[in-house]
Amino acid sequence: MEQKEILEGLRVYKKRFSKQYGILDIGVFGSVARGDYDNESDVDIVVRLQKQDLFLLAGLKYDLEETFHRSIDIVAYRDTMNPFLKKRIDREAVYV
């Protein structure tokens, strides 16, 4: 699956499920954003939600894994997150 296909899939997913999950922003970071991933790589997703809720995040992860048929690592973007991870996301993230 190409980066372009992943981003388009996220665009469609956001339009369809943004109200259900309260998605404000969603994108990729890590190997997919850098373009150096392969078929064995997971997809690193960053999401900003209206309401921080662990159960919503778990549901979102499950749905995205079903959608992309790949392992998904998902991170909720927030002000109080790990500063090193936040800096990496700020530098690499590609949002849809």
PDB file of C-alpha atoms in Angstrom:
ATOM      1  CA  MET A   1       0.000   0.000   0.000  1.00  0.00           C
ATOM      2  CA  GLU A   2       1.474   3.354  -1.050  1.00  0.00           C
ATOM      3  CA  GLN A   3       1.595   6.484   1.117  1.00  0.00           C
ATOM      4  CA  LYS A   4      -0.903   8.124  -1.235  1.00  0.00           C
ATOM      5  CA  GLU A   5      -3.372   5.259  -0.723  1.00  0.00           C
ATOM      6  CA  ILE A   6      -3.000   5.401   3.054  1.00  0.00           C
ATOM      7  CA  LEU A   7      -3.620   9.160   3.102  1.00  0.00           C
ATOM      8  CA  GLU A   8      -6.646   8.828   0.826  1.00  0.00           C
ATOM      9  CA  GLY A   9      -8.001   6.034   3.031  1.00  0.00           C
ATOM     10  CA  LEU A  10      -7.593   8.284   6.075  1.00  0.00           C
ATOM     11  CA  ARG A  11      -9.382  11.130   4.265  1.00  0.00           C
ATOM     12  CA  VAL A  12     -12.345   8.888   3.537  1.00  0.00           C
ATOM     13  CA  TYR A  13     -12.278   7.481   7.070  1.00  0.00           C
ATOM     14  CA  LYS A  14     -12.238  10.965   8.608  1.00  0.00           C
ATOM     15  CA  LYS A  15     -15.227  12.091   6.538  1.00  0.00           C
ATOM     16  CA  ARG A  16     -17.178   8.989   7.473  1.00  0.00           C
ATOM     17  CA  PHE A  17     -16.352   8.704  11.183  1.00  0.00           C
ATOM     18  CA  SER A  18     -15.341  12.178  12.392  1.00  0.00           C
ATOM     19  CA  LYS A  19     -18.651  12.744  14.191  1.00  0.00           C
ATOM     20  CA  GLN A  20     -18.746   9.274  15.756  1.00  0.00           C
ATOM     21  CA  TYR A  21     -15.256   9.604  17.240  1.00  0.00           C
ATOM     22  CA  GLY A  22     -15.013  13.395  17.505  1.00  0.00           C
ATOM     23  CA  ILE A  23     -11.999  13.503  15.178  1.00  0.00           C
ATOM     24  CA  LEU A  24     -10.613  17.017  14.775  1.00  0.00           C
ATOM     25  CA  ASP A  25      -7.391  16.067  12.958  1.00  0.00           C
ATOM     26  CA  ILE A  26      -5.916  12.784  11.798  1.00  0.00           C
ATOM     27  CA  GLY A  27      -2.698  11.984   9.992  1.00  0.00           C
ATOM     28  CA  VAL A  28       0.355   9.774   9.765  1.00  0.00           C
ATOM     29  CA  PHE A  29       3.856  10.131  11.131  1.00  0.00           C
ATOM     30  CA  GLY A  30       6.857   7.846  11.282  1.00  0.00           C
ATOM     31  CA  SER A  31       7.894   5.648   8.377  1.00  0.00           C
ATOM     32  CA  VAL A  32       4.736   6.258   6.310  1.00  0.00           C
ATOM     33  CA  ALA A  33       5.126  10.047   6.549  1.00  0.00           C
ATOM     34  CA  ARG A  34       8.839   9.825   5.745  1.00  0.00           C
ATOM     35  CA  GLY A  35       8.228   7.433   2.853  1.00  0.00           C
ATOM     36  CA  ASP A  36      10.620   4.762   4.145  1.00  0.00           C
ATOM     37  CA  TYR A  37       8.107   2.111   5.228  1.00  0.00           C
ATOM     38  CA  ASP A  38       7.645  -1.341   3.742  1.00  0.00           C
ATOM     39  CA  ASN A  39       4.973  -4.045   3.759  1.00  0.00           C
ATOM     40  CA  GLU A  40       6.049  -5.175   7.244  1.00  0.00           C
ATOM     41  CA  SER A  41       5.806  -1.683   8.762  1.00  0.00           C
ATOM     42  CA  ASP A  42       2.974  -0.623  10.997  1.00  0.00           C
ATOM     43  CA  VAL A  43       1.156   2.646  10.352  1.00  0.00           C
ATOM     44  CA  ASP A  44       1.713   5.366  12.953  1.00  0.00           C
ATOM     45  CA  ILE A  45      -1.426   7.478  13.266  1.00  0.00           C
ATOM     46  CA  VAL A  46      -1.778  10.743  15.163  1.00  0.00           C
ATOM     47  CA  VAL A  47      -5.265  11.919  16.039  1.00  0.00           C
ATOM     48  CA  ARG A  48      -6.655  14.943  17.830  1.00  0.00           C
ATOM     49  CA  LEU A  49     -10.051  14.253  19.367  1.00  0.00           C
ATOM     50  CA  GLN A  50     -12.708  16.573  20.753  1.00  0.00           C
ATOM     51  CA  LYS A  51     -12.734  14.497  23.932  1.00  0.00           C
ATOM     52  CA  GLN A  52      -9.795  12.482  25.252  1.00  0.00           C
ATOM     53  CA  ASP A  53     -11.232   9.025  25.877  1.00  0.00           C
ATOM     54  CA  LEU A  54      -9.250   5.790  26.019  1.00  0.00           C
ATOM     55  CA  PHE A  55     -12.223   3.712  24.836  1.00  0.00           C
ATOM     56  CA  LEU A  56     -12.742   5.945  21.794  1.00  0.00           C
ATOM     57  CA  LEU A  57      -9.048   5.671  20.989  1.00  0.00           C
ATOM     58  CA  ALA A  58      -9.166   1.860  21.281  1.00  0.00           C
ATOM     59  CA  GLY A  59     -12.228   1.732  19.013  1.00  0.00           C
ATOM     60  CA  LEU A  60     -10.546   3.993  16.502  1.00  0.00           C
ATOM     61  CA  LYS A  61      -7.424   1.793  16.478  1.00  0.00           C
ATOM     62  CA  TYR A  62      -9.522  -1.336  15.911  1.00  0.00           C
ATOM     63  CA  ASP A  63     -11.514   0.275  13.080  1.00  0.00           C
ATOM     64  CA  LEU A  64      -8.359   1.544  11.371  1.00  0.00           C
ATOM     65  CA  GLU A  65      -6.698  -1.877  11.564  1.00  0.00           C
ATOM     66  CA  GLU A  66      -9.800  -3.394   9.960  1.00  0.00           C
ATOM     67  CA  THR A  67      -9.818  -0.679   7.290  1.00  0.00           C
ATOM     68  CA  PHE A  68      -6.133  -0.906   6.348  1.00  0.00           C
ATOM     69  CA  HIS A  69      -5.492  -4.580   7.182  1.00  0.00           C
ATOM     70  CA  ARG A  70      -2.278  -3.484   8.895  1.00  0.00           C
ATOM     71  CA  SER A  71      -1.024  -3.017  12.407  1.00  0.00           C
ATOM     72  CA  ILE A  72      -1.803   0.510  13.614  1.00  0.00           C
ATOM     73  CA  ASP A  73      -0.051   2.453  16.358  1.00  0.00           C
ATOM     74  CA  ILE A  74      -2.236   5.372  17.376  1.00  0.00           C
ATOM     75  CA  VAL A  75      -1.312   8.413  19.448  1.00  0.00           C
ATOM     76  CA  ALA A  76      -3.701  11.054  20.745  1.00  0.00           C
ATOM     77  CA  TYR A  77      -2.141  14.468  20.173  1.00  0.00           C
ATOM     78  CA  ARG A  78      -2.490  16.680  23.235  1.00  0.00           C
ATOM     79  CA  ASP A  79      -0.643  19.463  25.036  1.00  0.00           C
ATOM     80  CA  THR A  80       0.498  17.224  27.903  1.00  0.00           C
ATOM     81  CA  MET A  81       2.058  14.430  25.853  1.00  0.00           C
ATOM     82  CA  ASN A  82       5.691  13.305  25.891  1.00  0.00           C
ATOM     83  CA  PRO A  83       7.666  16.317  24.574  1.00  0.00           C
ATOM     84  CA  PHE A  84      10.022  14.194  22.451  1.00  0.00           C
ATOM     85  CA  LEU A  85       7.138  12.398  20.753  1.00  0.00           C
ATOM     86  CA  LYS A  86       5.271  15.680  20.307  1.00  0.00           C
ATOM     87  CA  LYS A  87       8.312  17.264  18.637  1.00  0.00           C
ATOM     88  CA  ARG A  88       8.674  14.253  16.330  1.00  0.00           C
ATOM     89  CA  ILE A  89       4.995  14.398  15.368  1.00  0.00           C
ATOM     90  CA  ASP A  90       5.201  18.172  14.799  1.00  0.00           C
ATOM     91  CA  ARG A  91       8.175  17.594  12.492  1.00  0.00           C
ATOM     92  CA  GLU A  92       6.907  14.558  10.540  1.00  0.00           C
ATOM     93  CA  ALA A  93       3.120  14.430  10.565  1.00  0.00           C
ATOM     94  CA  VAL A  94       1.133  14.548   7.347  1.00  0.00           C
ATOM     95  CA  TYR A  95      -2.507  15.389   8.080  1.00  0.00           C
ATOM     96  CA  VAL A  96      -5.544  14.785   5.908  1.00  0.00           C
TER      97      VAL A  96
END
